[in-house]
Amino acid sequence: MKDGYKNESELNKSGRKKRKKNLVTKKKIYSLNINIKLKIVYSDNINLLSVASENVFNRNEHIVEEQIVSLPVTLKEKLATWSIKYAIPRAVVTDLLHILHNDNESLPLDSRTLLNTPRTLSITLMKPGKFLYIGLEKCLRNIIQQVQNPPDILYIDLFVDGAPIYKDSYENGQIWPILFRVKNLNSAIFPICIFGGSSKPESFNEFLRPFVEEFISIHDDFQVKNSRYKIKIYNLILDTPARSSVLGIVGHTGYNSCPKCHAYGRRVENRTVLLETDSPLRTDHEF
């Protein structure tokens, strides 16, 4: 019996050591995973992404019916669209290009050339993780070039939210993108920037600043070839926690959490409730 207890104790210690080693290993590859995820999300060929992406918006309000999105015409464009749509491995695409190149010398020999994959990405440090800025102008320029007779004013919907990177509960990695679509062109959804880290961005001012500065610089006079456009934000789509972080206001569980008025909440059954209905409204200065 004593030997049995001793063996059981040794097994427990061995199990704890293995679990600790596993956790250490996962922590070591954590930053690498974030870096990889940031890289695979981004592709410079926005034209092909828009064709391959599924449009999750089915509503037709404010849609310009006359707009016609150009489809891939050349063999190169068709191959690129096919490889993205069905997630064909890069090595397979490269082998196929070598086979087809004998009969069509205009085709590139490498999948990276076919897809215009950027050789380097400008990933910067942002507490507590890393940040990749893709840019609004680059995406808009590619969208407009696919459309015949685009309108003079482009209305965009912005979406900001966080999502867990890992399914396991003991991993706390998050990814925070800023996404957009051109509402009156019913475009696909594209990323403007992506943050990945152990939690949400420490400073949302730092997270939003590149987009805000770029939007201010192009929103009133955005030029593509010989045409000029204006850009306006139509919707800012946020859930409640993301709204408080992006707007820099009290979270939804706080006593002063109403963004519209000065109602003061109280705790009722472990919940914050706002019972006042005639509180003075907040002004722009007080918001």
PDB file of C-alpha atoms in Angstrom:
ATOM      1  CA  MET A   1       0.000   0.000   0.000  1.00  0.00           C
ATOM      2  CA  LYS A   2       2.767   2.440   0.849  1.00  0.00           C
ATOM      3  CA  ASP A   3       4.515   1.734  -2.431  1.00  0.00           C
ATOM      4  CA  GLY A   4       1.211   2.288  -4.189  1.00  0.00           C
ATOM      5  CA  TYR A   5       0.789   5.711  -2.567  1.00  0.00           C
ATOM      6  CA  LYS A   6       4.366   6.567  -3.459  1.00  0.00           C
ATOM      7  CA  ASN A   7       3.871   5.623  -7.102  1.00  0.00           C
ATOM      8  CA  GLU A   8       0.619   7.575  -7.279  1.00  0.00           C
ATOM      9  CA  SER A   9       2.325  10.664  -5.822  1.00  0.00           C
ATOM     10  CA  GLU A  10       5.159  10.374  -8.317  1.00  0.00           C
ATOM     11  CA  LEU A  11       2.648  10.080 -11.156  1.00  0.00           C
ATOM     12  CA  ASN A  12       0.854  13.223  -9.978  1.00  0.00           C
ATOM     13  CA  LYS A  13       4.123  15.152  -9.844  1.00  0.00           C
ATOM     14  CA  SER A  14       5.063  13.887 -13.296  1.00  0.00           C
ATOM     15  CA  GLY A  15       1.676  14.967 -14.654  1.00  0.00           C
ATOM     16  CA  ARG A  16       2.061  18.447 -13.163  1.00  0.00           C
ATOM     17  CA  LYS A  17       5.530  18.789 -14.697  1.00  0.00           C
ATOM     18  CA  LYS A  18       4.198  17.801 -18.130  1.00  0.00           C
ATOM     19  CA  ARG A  19       1.365  20.313 -17.879  1.00  0.00           C
ATOM     20  CA  LYS A  20       3.830  23.058 -16.906  1.00  0.00           C
ATOM     21  CA  LYS A  21       6.061  22.182 -19.861  1.00  0.00           C
ATOM     22  CA  ASN A  22       3.073  22.309 -22.209  1.00  0.00           C
ATOM     23  CA  LEU A  23       2.049  25.728 -20.895  1.00  0.00           C
ATOM     24  CA  VAL A  24       5.600  27.059 -21.269  1.00  0.00           C
ATOM     25  CA  THR A  25       5.776  25.732 -24.830  1.00  0.00           C
ATOM     26  CA  LYS A  26       2.454  27.358 -25.721  1.00  0.00           C
ATOM     27  CA  LYS A  27       3.619  30.682 -24.282  1.00  0.00           C
ATOM     28  CA  LYS A  28       6.803  30.518 -26.355  1.00  0.00           C
ATOM     29  CA  ILE A  29       4.944  30.012 -29.635  1.00  0.00           C
ATOM     30  CA  TYR A  30       2.230  32.504 -28.710  1.00  0.00           C
ATOM     31  CA  SER A  31       3.952  35.605 -30.123  1.00  0.00           C
ATOM     32  CA  LEU A  32       4.926  33.646 -33.234  1.00  0.00           C
ATOM     33  CA  ASN A  33       1.296  32.630 -33.794  1.00  0.00           C
ATOM     34  CA  ILE A  34       0.170  36.261 -33.624  1.00  0.00           C
ATOM     35  CA  ASN A  35       2.824  37.255 -36.141  1.00  0.00           C
ATOM     36  CA  ILE A  36       1.792  34.468 -38.528  1.00  0.00           C
ATOM     37  CA  LYS A  37      -1.900  35.241 -38.201  1.00  0.00           C
ATOM     38  CA  LEU A  38      -1.286  38.901 -38.989  1.00  0.00           C
ATOM     39  CA  LYS A  39       0.645  37.941 -42.102  1.00  0.00           C
ATOM     40  CA  ILE A  40      -1.840  35.437 -43.548  1.00  0.00           C
ATOM     41  CA  VAL A  41      -4.775  37.803 -43.127  1.00  0.00           C
ATOM     42  CA  TYR A  42      -3.287  40.378 -45.468  1.00  0.00           C
ATOM     43  CA  SER A  43      -3.073  40.197 -49.258  1.00  0.00           C
ATOM     44  CA  ASP A  44      -2.175  43.088 -51.513  1.00  0.00           C
ATOM     45  CA  ASN A  45      -4.437  41.847 -54.297  1.00  0.00           C
ATOM     46  CA  ILE A  46      -7.688  43.431 -53.145  1.00  0.00           C
ATOM     47  CA  ASN A  47      -9.337  42.780 -56.520  1.00  0.00           C
ATOM     48  CA  LEU A  48      -9.123  39.032 -56.061  1.00  0.00           C
ATOM     49  CA  LEU A  49     -10.153  39.120 -52.422  1.00  0.00           C
ATOM     50  CA  SER A  50     -13.335  41.004 -53.274  1.00  0.00           C
ATOM     51  CA  VAL A  51     -14.313  38.366 -55.825  1.00  0.00           C
ATOM     52  CA  ALA A  52     -13.516  35.465 -53.519  1.00  0.00           C
ATOM     53  CA  SER A  53     -14.998  36.930 -50.332  1.00  0.00           C
ATOM     54  CA  GLU A  54     -18.536  36.021 -49.373  1.00  0.00           C
ATOM     55  CA  ASN A  55     -20.690  39.105 -49.000  1.00  0.00           C
ATOM     56  CA  VAL A  56     -22.481  38.713 -45.673  1.00  0.00           C
ATOM     57  CA  PHE A  57     -24.680  41.762 -46.231  1.00  0.00           C
ATOM     58  CA  ASN A  58     -27.927  40.860 -48.001  1.00  0.00           C
ATOM     59  CA  ARG A  59     -29.788  44.133 -47.563  1.00  0.00           C
ATOM     60  CA  ASN A  60     -30.206  46.334 -50.612  1.00  0.00           C
ATOM     61  CA  GLU A  61     -30.935  49.726 -49.126  1.00  0.00           C
ATOM     62  CA  HIS A  62     -28.787  52.554 -50.493  1.00  0.00           C
ATOM     63  CA  ILE A  63     -27.316  50.224 -53.125  1.00  0.00           C
ATOM     64  CA  VAL A  64     -26.643  51.650 -56.565  1.00  0.00           C
ATOM     65  CA  GLU A  65     -28.119  49.021 -58.891  1.00  0.00           C
ATOM     66  CA  GLU A  66     -26.299  50.323 -61.971  1.00  0.00           C
ATOM     67  CA  GLN A  67     -22.893  49.390 -60.598  1.00  0.00           C
ATOM     68  CA  ILE A  68     -21.310  46.434 -62.384  1.00  0.00           C
ATOM     69  CA  VAL A  69     -18.365  44.722 -60.738  1.00  0.00           C
ATOM     70  CA  SER A  70     -15.831  43.486 -63.264  1.00  0.00           C
ATOM     71  CA  LEU A  71     -15.128  39.738 -63.177  1.00  0.00           C
ATOM     72  CA  PRO A  72     -11.756  38.131 -63.953  1.00  0.00           C
ATOM     73  CA  VAL A  73     -11.201  37.963 -67.711  1.00  0.00           C
ATOM     74  CA  THR A  74      -7.626  36.893 -68.389  1.00  0.00           C
ATOM     75  CA  LEU A  75      -6.258  33.456 -67.583  1.00  0.00           C
ATOM     76  CA  LYS A  76      -3.974  35.010 -64.975  1.00  0.00           C
ATOM     77  CA  GLU A  77      -6.931  36.635 -63.174  1.00  0.00           C
ATOM     78  CA  LYS A  78      -8.974  33.421 -63.345  1.00  0.00           C
ATOM     79  CA  LEU A  79      -6.138  31.365 -61.867  1.00  0.00           C
ATOM     80  CA  ALA A  80      -5.594  33.883 -59.095  1.00  0.00           C
ATOM     81  CA  THR A  81      -9.304  33.974 -58.216  1.00  0.00           C
ATOM     82  CA  TRP A  82      -9.496  30.172 -58.269  1.00  0.00           C
ATOM     83  CA  SER A  83      -6.476  29.744 -55.989  1.00  0.00           C
ATOM     84  CA  ILE A  84      -7.870  32.176 -53.403  1.00  0.00           C
ATOM     85  CA  LYS A  85     -11.456  30.915 -53.558  1.00  0.00           C
ATOM     86  CA  TYR A  86     -10.478  27.294 -52.888  1.00  0.00           C
ATOM     87  CA  ALA A  87      -7.432  28.022 -50.677  1.00  0.00           C
ATOM     88  CA  ILE A  88      -5.040  26.167 -52.979  1.00  0.00           C
ATOM     89  CA  PRO A  89      -1.603  25.692 -51.361  1.00  0.00           C
ATOM     90  CA  ARG A  90       1.073  28.009 -52.714  1.00  0.00           C
ATOM     91  CA  ALA A  91       3.338  25.137 -53.811  1.00  0.00           C
ATOM     92  CA  VAL A  92       0.507  23.574 -55.843  1.00  0.00           C
ATOM     93  CA  VAL A  93      -0.220  26.878 -57.610  1.00  0.00           C
ATOM     94  CA  THR A  94       3.480  27.321 -58.416  1.00  0.00           C
ATOM     95  CA  ASP A  95       3.698  23.806 -59.902  1.00  0.00           C
ATOM     96  CA  LEU A  96       0.599  24.459 -62.014  1.00  0.00           C
ATOM     97  CA  LEU A  97       2.075  27.733 -63.284  1.00  0.00           C
ATOM     98  CA  HIS A  98       5.226  25.919 -64.401  1.00  0.00           C
ATOM     99  CA  ILE A  99       3.112  23.418 -66.349  1.00  0.00           C
ATOM    100  CA  LEU A 100       1.014  26.112 -68.037  1.00  0.00           C
ATOM    101  CA  HIS A 101       3.940  28.428 -68.710  1.00  0.00           C
ATOM    102  CA  ASN A 102       5.118  26.354 -71.698  1.00  0.00           C
ATOM    103  CA  ASP A 103       1.913  27.171 -73.581  1.00  0.00           C
ATOM    104  CA  ASN A 104       1.361  30.640 -72.108  1.00  0.00           C
ATOM    105  CA  GLU A 105       4.539  32.593 -71.432  1.00  0.00           C
ATOM    106  CA  SER A 106       2.602  35.572 -70.073  1.00  0.00           C
ATOM    107  CA  LEU A 107       1.872  33.615 -66.896  1.00  0.00           C
ATOM    108  CA  PRO A 108       4.282  34.084 -63.971  1.00  0.00           C
ATOM    109  CA  LEU A 109       6.248  31.153 -62.612  1.00  0.00           C
ATOM    110  CA  ASP A 110       5.579  31.809 -58.934  1.00  0.00           C
ATOM    111  CA  SER A 111       2.311  31.987 -56.993  1.00  0.00           C
ATOM    112  CA  ARG A 112       3.530  35.067 -55.114  1.00  0.00           C
ATOM    113  CA  THR A 113       3.829  36.953 -58.389  1.00  0.00           C
ATOM    114  CA  LEU A 114       0.398  35.728 -59.478  1.00  0.00           C
ATOM    115  CA  LEU A 115      -1.269  36.941 -56.286  1.00  0.00           C
ATOM    116  CA  ASN A 116       0.844  40.078 -55.832  1.00  0.00           C
ATOM    117  CA  THR A 117       1.792  38.858 -52.378  1.00  0.00           C
ATOM    118  CA  PRO A 118       3.879  41.508 -50.572  1.00  0.00           C
ATOM    119  CA  ARG A 119       7.397  40.358 -49.722  1.00  0.00           C
ATOM    120  CA  THR A 120       7.471  42.256 -46.439  1.00  0.00           C
ATOM    121  CA  LEU A 121       4.856  43.572 -44.031  1.00  0.00           C
ATOM    122  CA  SER A 122       5.212  46.568 -41.754  1.00  0.00           C
ATOM    123  CA  ILE A 123       4.204  45.053 -38.414  1.00  0.00           C
ATOM    124  CA  THR A 124       4.813  47.380 -35.470  1.00  0.00           C
ATOM    125  CA  LEU A 125       4.790  46.819 -31.726  1.00  0.00           C
ATOM    126  CA  MET A 126       1.707  48.018 -29.881  1.00  0.00           C
ATOM    127  CA  LYS A 127       1.091  47.074 -26.262  1.00  0.00           C
ATOM    128  CA  PRO A 128       0.305  44.315 -25.484  1.00  0.00           C
ATOM    129  CA  GLY A 129       0.956  42.811 -28.953  1.00  0.00           C
ATOM    130  CA  LYS A 130       1.592  43.686 -32.592  1.00  0.00           C
ATOM    131  CA  PHE A 131      -0.158  45.906 -35.121  1.00  0.00           C
ATOM    132  CA  LEU A 132      -0.476  45.754 -38.910  1.00  0.00           C
ATOM    133  CA  TYR A 133      -1.858  48.745 -40.809  1.00  0.00           C
ATOM    134  CA  ILE A 134      -3.060  47.951 -44.337  1.00  0.00           C
ATOM    135  CA  GLY A 135      -4.735  51.247 -45.173  1.00  0.00           C
ATOM    136  CA  LEU A 136      -8.105  52.565 -46.310  1.00  0.00           C
ATOM    137  CA  GLU A 137      -6.879  54.303 -49.466  1.00  0.00           C
ATOM    138  CA  LYS A 138      -5.320  51.175 -50.960  1.00  0.00           C
ATOM    139  CA  CYS A 139      -8.519  49.148 -50.510  1.00  0.00           C
ATOM    140  CA  LEU A 140     -10.789  51.921 -51.817  1.00  0.00           C
ATOM    141  CA  ARG A 141      -8.639  52.444 -54.882  1.00  0.00           C
ATOM    142  CA  ASN A 142      -8.916  48.772 -55.838  1.00  0.00           C
ATOM    143  CA  ILE A 143     -12.672  48.700 -55.193  1.00  0.00           C
ATOM    144  CA  ILE A 144     -13.330  51.748 -57.377  1.00  0.00           C
ATOM    145  CA  GLN A 145     -11.246  50.384 -60.239  1.00  0.00           C
ATOM    146  CA  GLN A 146     -13.571  47.370 -60.437  1.00  0.00           C
ATOM    147  CA  VAL A 147     -16.751  49.437 -60.748  1.00  0.00           C
ATOM    148  CA  GLN A 148     -18.228  51.190 -63.745  1.00  0.00           C
ATOM    149  CA  ASN A 149     -19.482  54.723 -63.066  1.00  0.00           C
ATOM    150  CA  PRO A 150     -18.971  54.817 -59.266  1.00  0.00           C
ATOM    151  CA  PRO A 151     -20.870  57.552 -57.370  1.00  0.00           C
ATOM    152  CA  ASP A 152     -19.160  60.777 -56.342  1.00  0.00           C
ATOM    153  CA  ILE A 153     -19.764  60.084 -52.634  1.00  0.00           C
ATOM    154  CA  LEU A 154     -18.696  56.764 -51.111  1.00  0.00           C
ATOM    155  CA  TYR A 155     -20.515  55.773 -47.910  1.00  0.00           C
ATOM    156  CA  ILE A 156     -18.567  53.321 -45.780  1.00  0.00           C
ATOM    157  CA  ASP A 157     -19.611  51.120 -42.875  1.00  0.00           C
ATOM    158  CA  LEU A 158     -16.941  50.599 -40.206  1.00  0.00           C
ATOM    159  CA  PHE A 159     -16.834  47.573 -37.921  1.00  0.00           C
ATOM    160  CA  VAL A 160     -14.574  47.177 -34.873  1.00  0.00           C
ATOM    161  CA  ASP A 161     -14.631  44.203 -32.540  1.00  0.00           C
ATOM    162  CA  GLY A 162     -12.381  41.753 -30.754  1.00  0.00           C
ATOM    163  CA  ALA A 163     -12.274  37.990 -31.171  1.00  0.00           C
ATOM    164  CA  PRO A 164     -10.341  35.255 -29.341  1.00  0.00           C
ATOM    165  CA  ILE A 165      -7.466  33.652 -31.228  1.00  0.00           C
ATOM    166  CA  TYR A 166      -7.603  30.352 -29.356  1.00  0.00           C
ATOM    167  CA  LYS A 167     -10.522  28.144 -28.387  1.00  0.00           C
ATOM    168  CA  ASP A 168      -8.832  26.949 -25.183  1.00  0.00           C
ATOM    169  CA  SER A 169     -10.004  28.843 -22.122  1.00  0.00           C
ATOM    170  CA  TYR A 170      -6.486  29.160 -20.621  1.00  0.00           C
ATOM    171  CA  GLU A 171      -5.240  31.036 -23.702  1.00  0.00           C
ATOM    172  CA  ASN A 172      -6.173  34.721 -23.677  1.00  0.00           C
ATOM    173  CA  GLY A 173      -4.976  35.920 -27.097  1.00  0.00           C
ATOM    174  CA  GLN A 174      -7.187  38.375 -28.984  1.00  0.00           C
ATOM    175  CA  ILE A 175      -7.324  39.847 -32.465  1.00  0.00           C
ATOM    176  CA  TRP A 176      -8.881  43.285 -33.060  1.00  0.00           C
ATOM    177  CA  PRO A 177      -9.477  44.364 -36.683  1.00  0.00           C
ATOM    178  CA  ILE A 178     -10.999  47.492 -38.176  1.00  0.00           C
ATOM    179  CA  LEU A 179     -13.089  46.328 -41.139  1.00  0.00           C
ATOM    180  CA  PHE A 180     -15.063  48.302 -43.695  1.00  0.00           C
ATOM    181  CA  ARG A 181     -17.262  47.995 -46.756  1.00  0.00           C
ATOM    182  CA  VAL A 182     -18.530  50.585 -49.240  1.00  0.00           C
ATOM    183  CA  LYS A 183     -22.252  50.553 -48.520  1.00  0.00           C
ATOM    184  CA  ASN A 184     -23.559  52.163 -51.695  1.00  0.00           C
ATOM    185  CA  LEU A 185     -21.462  49.803 -53.840  1.00  0.00           C
ATOM    186  CA  ASN A 186     -22.400  46.708 -51.818  1.00  0.00           C
ATOM    187  CA  SER A 187     -18.716  45.812 -51.776  1.00  0.00           C
ATOM    188  CA  ALA A 188     -17.088  42.927 -49.985  1.00  0.00           C
ATOM    189  CA  ILE A 189     -15.607  43.494 -46.516  1.00  0.00           C
ATOM    190  CA  PHE A 190     -11.936  44.458 -46.225  1.00  0.00           C
ATOM    191  CA  PRO A 191      -9.520  44.959 -43.294  1.00  0.00           C
ATOM    192  CA  ILE A 192      -8.035  48.390 -42.673  1.00  0.00           C
ATOM    193  CA  CYS A 193      -5.802  47.284 -39.807  1.00  0.00           C
ATOM    194  CA  ILE A 194      -5.350  44.337 -37.449  1.00  0.00           C
ATOM    195  CA  PHE A 195      -4.080  44.148 -33.877  1.00  0.00           C
ATOM    196  CA  GLY A 196      -3.096  40.866 -32.233  1.00  0.00           C
ATOM    197  CA  GLY A 197      -2.043  40.452 -28.621  1.00  0.00           C
ATOM    198  CA  SER A 198      -2.636  38.851 -25.254  1.00  0.00           C
ATOM    199  CA  SER A 199      -5.579  41.226 -24.669  1.00  0.00           C
ATOM    200  CA  LYS A 200      -7.239  44.210 -26.335  1.00  0.00           C
ATOM    201  CA  PRO A 201      -5.073  47.238 -27.257  1.00  0.00           C
ATOM    202  CA  GLU A 202      -3.832  49.076 -24.193  1.00  0.00           C
ATOM    203  CA  SER A 203      -4.475  52.428 -25.874  1.00  0.00           C
ATOM    204  CA  PHE A 204      -7.353  52.700 -28.340  1.00  0.00           C
ATOM    205  CA  ASN A 205      -6.131  56.175 -29.262  1.00  0.00           C
ATOM    206  CA  GLU A 206      -2.941  54.581 -30.561  1.00  0.00           C
ATOM    207  CA  PHE A 207      -4.946  51.793 -32.225  1.00  0.00           C
ATOM    208  CA  LEU A 208      -7.296  54.199 -34.058  1.00  0.00           C
ATOM    209  CA  ARG A 209      -4.835  57.021 -34.831  1.00  0.00           C
ATOM    210  CA  PRO A 210      -3.459  55.704 -38.191  1.00  0.00           C
ATOM    211  CA  PHE A 211      -6.975  55.242 -39.590  1.00  0.00           C
ATOM    212  CA  VAL A 212      -8.241  58.595 -38.291  1.00  0.00           C
ATOM    213  CA  GLU A 213      -5.257  60.457 -39.734  1.00  0.00           C
ATOM    214  CA  GLU A 214      -5.613  58.755 -43.118  1.00  0.00           C
ATOM    215  CA  PHE A 215      -9.378  59.318 -43.249  1.00  0.00           C
ATOM    216  CA  ILE A 216      -8.974  63.030 -42.481  1.00  0.00           C
ATOM    217  CA  SER A 217      -6.399  63.375 -45.256  1.00  0.00           C
ATOM    218  CA  ILE A 218      -8.488  61.731 -48.015  1.00  0.00           C
ATOM    219  CA  HIS A 219     -12.177  61.985 -47.068  1.00  0.00           C
ATOM    220  CA  ASP A 220     -12.850  65.303 -48.814  1.00  0.00           C
ATOM    221  CA  ASP A 221     -10.779  64.805 -51.957  1.00  0.00           C
ATOM    222  CA  PHE A 222      -9.984  61.216 -52.890  1.00  0.00           C
ATOM    223  CA  GLN A 223      -8.624  60.918 -56.422  1.00  0.00           C
ATOM    224  CA  VAL A 224      -8.511  57.793 -58.592  1.00  0.00           C
ATOM    225  CA  LYS A 225      -7.123  58.431 -62.076  1.00  0.00           C
ATOM    226  CA  ASN A 226      -8.998  61.513 -63.319  1.00  0.00           C
ATOM    227  CA  SER A 227     -11.998  61.251 -60.965  1.00  0.00           C
ATOM    228  CA  ARG A 228     -12.469  62.732 -57.496  1.00  0.00           C
ATOM    229  CA  TYR A 229     -14.615  61.301 -54.697  1.00  0.00           C
ATOM    230  CA  LYS A 230     -15.764  62.162 -51.199  1.00  0.00           C
ATOM    231  CA  ILE A 231     -15.821  59.556 -48.427  1.00  0.00           C
ATOM    232  CA  LYS A 232     -18.358  59.601 -45.612  1.00  0.00           C
ATOM    233  CA  ILE A 233     -18.828  57.235 -42.674  1.00  0.00           C
ATOM    234  CA  TYR A 234     -22.386  55.907 -42.816  1.00  0.00           C
ATOM    235  CA  ASN A 235     -22.397  53.422 -39.906  1.00  0.00           C
ATOM    236  CA  LEU A 236     -20.044  52.692 -37.025  1.00  0.00           C
ATOM    237  CA  ILE A 237     -20.894  49.104 -36.081  1.00  0.00           C
ATOM    238  CA  LEU A 238     -19.815  48.147 -32.543  1.00  0.00           C
ATOM    239  CA  ASP A 239     -21.088  45.869 -29.824  1.00  0.00           C
ATOM    240  CA  THR A 240     -21.456  47.343 -26.337  1.00  0.00           C
ATOM    241  CA  PRO A 241     -17.962  46.530 -24.951  1.00  0.00           C
ATOM    242  CA  ALA A 242     -16.247  47.637 -28.175  1.00  0.00           C
ATOM    243  CA  ARG A 243     -18.256  50.856 -28.212  1.00  0.00           C
ATOM    244  CA  SER A 244     -17.033  51.898 -24.771  1.00  0.00           C
ATOM    245  CA  SER A 245     -13.414  51.134 -25.734  1.00  0.00           C
ATOM    246  CA  VAL A 246     -13.503  52.885 -29.122  1.00  0.00           C
ATOM    247  CA  LEU A 247     -15.425  55.947 -27.920  1.00  0.00           C
ATOM    248  CA  GLY A 248     -13.497  56.182 -24.639  1.00  0.00           C
ATOM    249  CA  ILE A 249     -16.578  56.170 -22.421  1.00  0.00           C
ATOM    250  CA  VAL A 250     -17.622  54.308 -19.272  1.00  0.00           C
ATOM    251  CA  GLY A 251     -18.304  50.617 -19.842  1.00  0.00           C
ATOM    252  CA  HIS A 252     -21.853  49.287 -19.947  1.00  0.00           C
ATOM    253  CA  THR A 253     -21.593  47.989 -16.358  1.00  0.00           C
ATOM    254  CA  GLY A 254     -20.685  51.415 -14.914  1.00  0.00           C
ATOM    255  CA  TYR A 255     -23.053  53.683 -13.011  1.00  0.00           C
ATOM    256  CA  ASN A 256     -22.597  56.533 -15.531  1.00  0.00           C
ATOM    257  CA  SER A 257     -22.664  54.274 -18.586  1.00  0.00           C
ATOM    258  CA  CYS A 258     -25.454  55.943 -20.580  1.00  0.00           C
ATOM    259  CA  PRO A 259     -23.849  57.824 -23.527  1.00  0.00           C
ATOM    260  CA  LYS A 260     -27.044  59.820 -24.152  1.00  0.00           C
ATOM    261  CA  CYS A 261     -27.913  61.328 -20.771  1.00  0.00           C
ATOM    262  CA  HIS A 262     -26.749  61.853 -17.174  1.00  0.00           C
ATOM    263  CA  ALA A 263     -28.791  59.015 -15.669  1.00  0.00           C
ATOM    264  CA  TYR A 264     -27.042  57.446 -12.678  1.00  0.00           C
ATOM    265  CA  GLY A 265     -27.424  53.690 -12.278  1.00  0.00           C
ATOM    266  CA  ARG A 266     -27.576  51.410  -9.299  1.00  0.00           C
ATOM    267  CA  ARG A 267     -27.017  47.715  -8.611  1.00  0.00           C
ATOM    268  CA  VAL A 268     -30.056  45.458  -8.656  1.00  0.00           C
ATOM    269  CA  GLU A 269     -29.545  41.695  -8.417  1.00  0.00           C
ATOM    270  CA  ASN A 270     -25.908  41.950  -9.505  1.00  0.00           C
ATOM    271  CA  ARG A 271     -26.804  44.129 -12.482  1.00  0.00           C
ATOM    272  CA  THR A 272     -26.414  47.825 -13.197  1.00  0.00           C
ATOM    273  CA  VAL A 273     -29.783  49.355 -14.063  1.00  0.00           C
ATOM    274  CA  LEU A 274     -30.623  52.906 -15.141  1.00  0.00           C
ATOM    275  CA  LEU A 275     -34.120  53.749 -13.933  1.00  0.00           C
ATOM    276  CA  GLU A 276     -34.229  57.501 -14.551  1.00  0.00           C
ATOM    277  CA  THR A 277     -36.242  58.575 -17.620  1.00  0.00           C
ATOM    278  CA  ASP A 278     -36.012  62.374 -17.409  1.00  0.00           C
ATOM    279  CA  SER A 279     -32.279  62.942 -16.872  1.00  0.00           C
ATOM    280  CA  PRO A 280     -30.675  65.883 -18.720  1.00  0.00           C
ATOM    281  CA  LEU A 281     -29.131  64.957 -22.052  1.00  0.00           C
ATOM    282  CA  ARG A 282     -25.390  65.056 -22.617  1.00  0.00           C
ATOM    283  CA  THR A 283     -24.003  67.733 -24.885  1.00  0.00           C
ATOM    284  CA  ASP A 284     -21.234  67.174 -27.431  1.00  0.00           C
ATOM    285  CA  HIS A 285     -18.807  68.796 -25.001  1.00  0.00           C
ATOM    286  CA  GLU A 286     -19.865  66.519 -22.117  1.00  0.00           C
ATOM    287  CA  PHE A 287     -19.780  63.291 -24.121  1.00  0.00           C
TER     288      PHE A 287
END
